[in-house]
PDB file of C-alpha atoms in Angstrom:
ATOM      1  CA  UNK A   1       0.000   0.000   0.000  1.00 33.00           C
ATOM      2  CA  UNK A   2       1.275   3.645  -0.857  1.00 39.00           C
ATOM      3  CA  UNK A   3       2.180   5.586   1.853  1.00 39.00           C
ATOM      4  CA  UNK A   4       1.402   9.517   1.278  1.00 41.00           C
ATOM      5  CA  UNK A   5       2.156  12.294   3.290  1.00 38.00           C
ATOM      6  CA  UNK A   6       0.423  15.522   2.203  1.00 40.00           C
ATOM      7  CA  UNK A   7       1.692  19.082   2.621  1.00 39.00           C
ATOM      8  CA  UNK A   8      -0.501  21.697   1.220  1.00 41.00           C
ATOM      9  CA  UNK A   9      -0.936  20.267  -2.454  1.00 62.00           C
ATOM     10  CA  UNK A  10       2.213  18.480  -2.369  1.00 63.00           C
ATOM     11  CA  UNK A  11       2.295  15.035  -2.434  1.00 67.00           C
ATOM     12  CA  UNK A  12       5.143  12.876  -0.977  1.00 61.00           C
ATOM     13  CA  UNK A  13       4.809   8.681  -1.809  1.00 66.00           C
ATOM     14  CA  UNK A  14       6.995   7.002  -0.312  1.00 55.00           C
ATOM     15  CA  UNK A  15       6.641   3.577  -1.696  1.00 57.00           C
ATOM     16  CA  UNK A  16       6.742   4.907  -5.184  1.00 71.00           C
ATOM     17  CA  UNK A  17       9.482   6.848  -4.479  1.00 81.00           C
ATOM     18  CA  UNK A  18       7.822  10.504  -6.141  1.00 83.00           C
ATOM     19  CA  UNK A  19       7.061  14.073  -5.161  1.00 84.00           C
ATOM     20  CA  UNK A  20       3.727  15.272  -7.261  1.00 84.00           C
ATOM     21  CA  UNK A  21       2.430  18.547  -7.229  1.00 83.00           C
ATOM     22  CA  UNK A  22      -1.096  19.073  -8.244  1.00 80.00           C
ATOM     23  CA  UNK A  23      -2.186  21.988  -9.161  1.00 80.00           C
ATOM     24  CA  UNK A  24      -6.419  22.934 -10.201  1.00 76.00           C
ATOM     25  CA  UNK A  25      -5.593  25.861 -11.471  1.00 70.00           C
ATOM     26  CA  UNK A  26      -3.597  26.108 -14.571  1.00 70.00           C
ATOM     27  CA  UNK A  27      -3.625  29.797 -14.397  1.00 68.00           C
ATOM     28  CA  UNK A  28      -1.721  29.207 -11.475  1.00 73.00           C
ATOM     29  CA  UNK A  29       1.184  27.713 -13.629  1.00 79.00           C
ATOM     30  CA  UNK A  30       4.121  29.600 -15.070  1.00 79.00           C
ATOM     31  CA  UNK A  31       4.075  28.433 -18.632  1.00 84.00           C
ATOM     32  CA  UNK A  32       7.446  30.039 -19.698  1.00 89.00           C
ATOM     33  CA  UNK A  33       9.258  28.044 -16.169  1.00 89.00           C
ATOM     34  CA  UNK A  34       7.639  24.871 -17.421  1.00 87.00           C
ATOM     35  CA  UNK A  35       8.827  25.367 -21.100  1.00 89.00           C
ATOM     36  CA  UNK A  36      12.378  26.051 -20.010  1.00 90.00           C
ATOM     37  CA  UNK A  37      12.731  23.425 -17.245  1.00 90.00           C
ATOM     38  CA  UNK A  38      11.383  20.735 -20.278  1.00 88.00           C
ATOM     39  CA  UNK A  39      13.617  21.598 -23.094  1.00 90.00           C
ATOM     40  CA  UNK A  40      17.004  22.043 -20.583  1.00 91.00           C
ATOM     41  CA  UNK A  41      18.331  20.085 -18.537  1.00 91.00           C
ATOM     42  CA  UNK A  42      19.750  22.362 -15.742  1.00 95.00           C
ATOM     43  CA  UNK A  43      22.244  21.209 -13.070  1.00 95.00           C
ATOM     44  CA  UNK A  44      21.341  21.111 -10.432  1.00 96.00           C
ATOM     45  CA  UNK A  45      17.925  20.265 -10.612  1.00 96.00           C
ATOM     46  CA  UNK A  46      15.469  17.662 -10.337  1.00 94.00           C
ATOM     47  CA  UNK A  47      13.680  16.569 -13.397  1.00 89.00           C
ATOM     48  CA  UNK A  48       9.979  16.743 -13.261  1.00 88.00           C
ATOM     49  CA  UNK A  49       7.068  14.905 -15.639  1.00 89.00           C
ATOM     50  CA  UNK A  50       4.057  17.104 -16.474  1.00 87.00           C
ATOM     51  CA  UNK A  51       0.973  15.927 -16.741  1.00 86.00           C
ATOM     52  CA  UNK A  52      -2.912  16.557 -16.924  1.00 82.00           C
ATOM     53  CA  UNK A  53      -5.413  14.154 -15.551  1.00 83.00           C
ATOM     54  CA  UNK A  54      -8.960  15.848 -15.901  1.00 82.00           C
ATOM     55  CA  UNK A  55      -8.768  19.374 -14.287  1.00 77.00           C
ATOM     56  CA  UNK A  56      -5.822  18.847 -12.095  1.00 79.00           C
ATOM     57  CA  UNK A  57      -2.017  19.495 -13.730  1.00 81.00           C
ATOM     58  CA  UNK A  58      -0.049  17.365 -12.222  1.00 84.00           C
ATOM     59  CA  UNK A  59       4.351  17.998 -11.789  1.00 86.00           C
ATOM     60  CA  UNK A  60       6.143  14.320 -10.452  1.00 88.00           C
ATOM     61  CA  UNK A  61       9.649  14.558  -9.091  1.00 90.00           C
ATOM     62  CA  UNK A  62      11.427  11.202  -8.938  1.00 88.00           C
ATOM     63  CA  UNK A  63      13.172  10.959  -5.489  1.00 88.00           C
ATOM     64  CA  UNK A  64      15.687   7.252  -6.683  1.00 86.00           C
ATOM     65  CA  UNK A  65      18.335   7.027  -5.502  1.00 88.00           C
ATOM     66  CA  UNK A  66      18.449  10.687  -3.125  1.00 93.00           C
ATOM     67  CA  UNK A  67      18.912  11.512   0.412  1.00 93.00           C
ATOM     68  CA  UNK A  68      17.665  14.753   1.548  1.00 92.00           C
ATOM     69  CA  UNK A  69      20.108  17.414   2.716  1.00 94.00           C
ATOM     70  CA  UNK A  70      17.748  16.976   6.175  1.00 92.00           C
ATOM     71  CA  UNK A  71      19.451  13.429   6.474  1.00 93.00           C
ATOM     72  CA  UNK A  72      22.718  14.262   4.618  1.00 94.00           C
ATOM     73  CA  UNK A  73      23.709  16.989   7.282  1.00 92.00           C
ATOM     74  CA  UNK A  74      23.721  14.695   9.878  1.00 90.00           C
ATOM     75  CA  UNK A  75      26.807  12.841   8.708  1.00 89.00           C
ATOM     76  CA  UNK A  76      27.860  15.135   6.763  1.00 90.00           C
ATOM     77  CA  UNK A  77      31.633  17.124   7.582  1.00 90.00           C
ATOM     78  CA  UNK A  78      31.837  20.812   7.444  1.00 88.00           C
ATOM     79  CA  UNK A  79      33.784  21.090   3.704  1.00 90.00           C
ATOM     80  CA  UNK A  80      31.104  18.831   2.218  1.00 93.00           C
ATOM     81  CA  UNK A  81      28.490  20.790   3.584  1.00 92.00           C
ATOM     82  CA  UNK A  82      30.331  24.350   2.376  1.00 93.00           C
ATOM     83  CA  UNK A  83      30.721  22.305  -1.496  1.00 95.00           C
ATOM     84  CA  UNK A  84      26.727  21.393  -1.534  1.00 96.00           C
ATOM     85  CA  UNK A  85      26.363  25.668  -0.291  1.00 95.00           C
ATOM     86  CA  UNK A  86      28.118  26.327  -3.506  1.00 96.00           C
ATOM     87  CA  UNK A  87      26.531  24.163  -5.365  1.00 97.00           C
ATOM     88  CA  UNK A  88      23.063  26.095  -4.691  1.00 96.00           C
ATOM     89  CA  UNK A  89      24.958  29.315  -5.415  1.00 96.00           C
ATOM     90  CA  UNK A  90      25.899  27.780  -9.083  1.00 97.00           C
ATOM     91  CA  UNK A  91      22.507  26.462  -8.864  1.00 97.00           C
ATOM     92  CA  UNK A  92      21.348  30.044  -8.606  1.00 95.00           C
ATOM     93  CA  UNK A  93      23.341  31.926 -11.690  1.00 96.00           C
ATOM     94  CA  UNK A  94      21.981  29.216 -14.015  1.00 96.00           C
ATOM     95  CA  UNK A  95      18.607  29.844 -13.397  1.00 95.00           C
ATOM     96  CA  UNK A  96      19.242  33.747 -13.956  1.00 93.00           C
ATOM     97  CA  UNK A  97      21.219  32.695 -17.452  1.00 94.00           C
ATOM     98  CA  UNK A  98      17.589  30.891 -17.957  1.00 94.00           C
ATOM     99  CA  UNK A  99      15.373  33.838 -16.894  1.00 92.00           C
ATOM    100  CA  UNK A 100      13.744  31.736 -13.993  1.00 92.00           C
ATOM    101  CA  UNK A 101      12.994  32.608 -10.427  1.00 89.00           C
ATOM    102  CA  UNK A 102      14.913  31.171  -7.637  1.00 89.00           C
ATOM    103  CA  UNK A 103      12.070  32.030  -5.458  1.00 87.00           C
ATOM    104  CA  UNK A 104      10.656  29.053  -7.153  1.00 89.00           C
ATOM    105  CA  UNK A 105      13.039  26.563  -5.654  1.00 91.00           C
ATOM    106  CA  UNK A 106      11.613  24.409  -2.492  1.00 89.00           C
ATOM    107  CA  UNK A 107      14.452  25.152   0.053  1.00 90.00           C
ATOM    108  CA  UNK A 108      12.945  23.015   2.977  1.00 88.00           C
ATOM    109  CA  UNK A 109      15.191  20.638   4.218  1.00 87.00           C
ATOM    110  CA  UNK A 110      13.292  17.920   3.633  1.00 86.00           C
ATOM    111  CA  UNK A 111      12.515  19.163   0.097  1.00 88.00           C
ATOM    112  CA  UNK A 112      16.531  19.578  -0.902  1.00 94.00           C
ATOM    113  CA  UNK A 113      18.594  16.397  -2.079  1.00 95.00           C
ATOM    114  CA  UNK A 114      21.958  14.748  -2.735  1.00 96.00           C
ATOM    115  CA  UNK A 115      22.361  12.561  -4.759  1.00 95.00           C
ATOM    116  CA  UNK A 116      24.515   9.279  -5.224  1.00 93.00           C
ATOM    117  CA  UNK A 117      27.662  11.466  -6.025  1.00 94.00           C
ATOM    118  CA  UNK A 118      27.226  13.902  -3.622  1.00 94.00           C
ATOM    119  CA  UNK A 119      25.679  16.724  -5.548  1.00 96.00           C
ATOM    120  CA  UNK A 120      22.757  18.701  -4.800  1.00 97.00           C
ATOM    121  CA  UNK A 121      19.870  18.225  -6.688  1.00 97.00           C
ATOM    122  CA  UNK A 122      16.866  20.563  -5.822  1.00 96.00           C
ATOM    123  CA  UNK A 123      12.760  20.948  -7.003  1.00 93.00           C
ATOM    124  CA  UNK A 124      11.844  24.175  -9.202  1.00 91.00           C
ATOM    125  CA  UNK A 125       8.504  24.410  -8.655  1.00 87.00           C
ATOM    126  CA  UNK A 126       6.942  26.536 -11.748  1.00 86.00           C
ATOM    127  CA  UNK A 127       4.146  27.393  -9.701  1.00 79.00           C
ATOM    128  CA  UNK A 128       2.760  31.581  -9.164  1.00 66.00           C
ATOM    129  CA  UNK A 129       1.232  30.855  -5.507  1.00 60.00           C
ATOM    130  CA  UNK A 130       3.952  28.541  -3.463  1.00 57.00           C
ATOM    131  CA  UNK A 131       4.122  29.705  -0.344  1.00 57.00           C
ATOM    132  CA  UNK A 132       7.767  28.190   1.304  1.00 60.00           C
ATOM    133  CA  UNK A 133      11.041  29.065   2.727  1.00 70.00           C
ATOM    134  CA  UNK A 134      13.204  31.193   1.176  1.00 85.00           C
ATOM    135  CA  UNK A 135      17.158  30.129  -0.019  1.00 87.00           C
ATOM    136  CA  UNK A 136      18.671  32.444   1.927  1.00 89.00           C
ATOM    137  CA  UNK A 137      17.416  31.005   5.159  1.00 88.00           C
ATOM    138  CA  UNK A 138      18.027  27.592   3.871  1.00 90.00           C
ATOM    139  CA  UNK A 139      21.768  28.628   3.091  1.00 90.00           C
ATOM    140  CA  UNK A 140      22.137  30.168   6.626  1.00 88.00           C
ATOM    141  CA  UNK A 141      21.368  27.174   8.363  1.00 88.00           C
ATOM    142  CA  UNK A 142      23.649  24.739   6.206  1.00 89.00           C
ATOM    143  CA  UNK A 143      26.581  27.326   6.989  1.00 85.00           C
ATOM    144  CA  UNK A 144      25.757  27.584  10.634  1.00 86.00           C
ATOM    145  CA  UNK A 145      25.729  23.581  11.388  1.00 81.00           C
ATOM    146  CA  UNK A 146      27.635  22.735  14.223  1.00 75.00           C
ATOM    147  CA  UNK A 147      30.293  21.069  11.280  1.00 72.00           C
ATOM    148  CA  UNK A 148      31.005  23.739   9.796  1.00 69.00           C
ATOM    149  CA  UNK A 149      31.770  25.961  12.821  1.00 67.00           C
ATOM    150  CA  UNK A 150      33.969  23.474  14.062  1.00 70.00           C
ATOM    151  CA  UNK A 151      35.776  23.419  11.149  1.00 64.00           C
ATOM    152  CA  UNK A 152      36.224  27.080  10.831  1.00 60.00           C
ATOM    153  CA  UNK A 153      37.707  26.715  14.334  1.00 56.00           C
ATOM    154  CA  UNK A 154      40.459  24.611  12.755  1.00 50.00           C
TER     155      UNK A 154
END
């Protein structure tokens, strides 16, 4: 049996190993985000299938094969943590070279991965009315983990 855990209109199952996002109102959609995150493949983030089933628009994320950076930080060491807080800032000047938001990226802990090589891998959510944290809060709490204070103390 699927397990799902729903936030707002985001849909975690676990068993099938997917984030969806279901939206009822395509007006809600950014048409231009969803065009450009289709026809590129940006590093950095998380490919996403669109689809329609009757009035709800529907974005999957496949999670295979990722740890969130809620998990990762745990074991984690302060100089990996400081390479996956560049990563997001590389993250960030490709989506300006593609004219998309960053305000658009989910920056919840829970909602950021790594994947099987160690590299960040994050949800761009082409969607007008998301209401979630923003990156630089996200970024100020991977820099101020006890790891990476102790290794600036080095």
């Amino acid at each position: 049996m699927d397990r799902e855990i729903q936030m707002n209109q985001i849909i975690y199952n676990e068993d099938a190993g997917c984030l969806t996002y279901k939206v009822n109102d395509l007006a809600e959609i950014d048409k231009f985000e969803v065009k450009m995150l289709t026809y590129n493949n940006i590093i950095g983030l998380l490919p996403f299938k669109y689809s329609q089933v009757e009035a709800d628009h529907i974005l999957t994320y496949t999670l295979s094969d990722l740890c969130s950076l809620e998990r990762y930080l745990v074991y984690a060491n302060g100089s990996q943590i400081l390479l996956r807080v560049k990563e997001i800032l590389q993250l960030v000047l490709r989506l300006n070279d593609y004219m998309l938001d960053e305000r658009s990226l989910l920056c919840d802990h829970s909602r950021v991965f790594v994947d099987s090589n160690g590299k960040i891998q994050m949800i761009f959510l082409p969607i007008r009315t998301v209401d979630h944290k923003e990156l630089l809060t996200l970024l100020e709490e991977m820099l101020t983990t006890k790891q990476v204070k102790m290794g600036l103390k080095n």
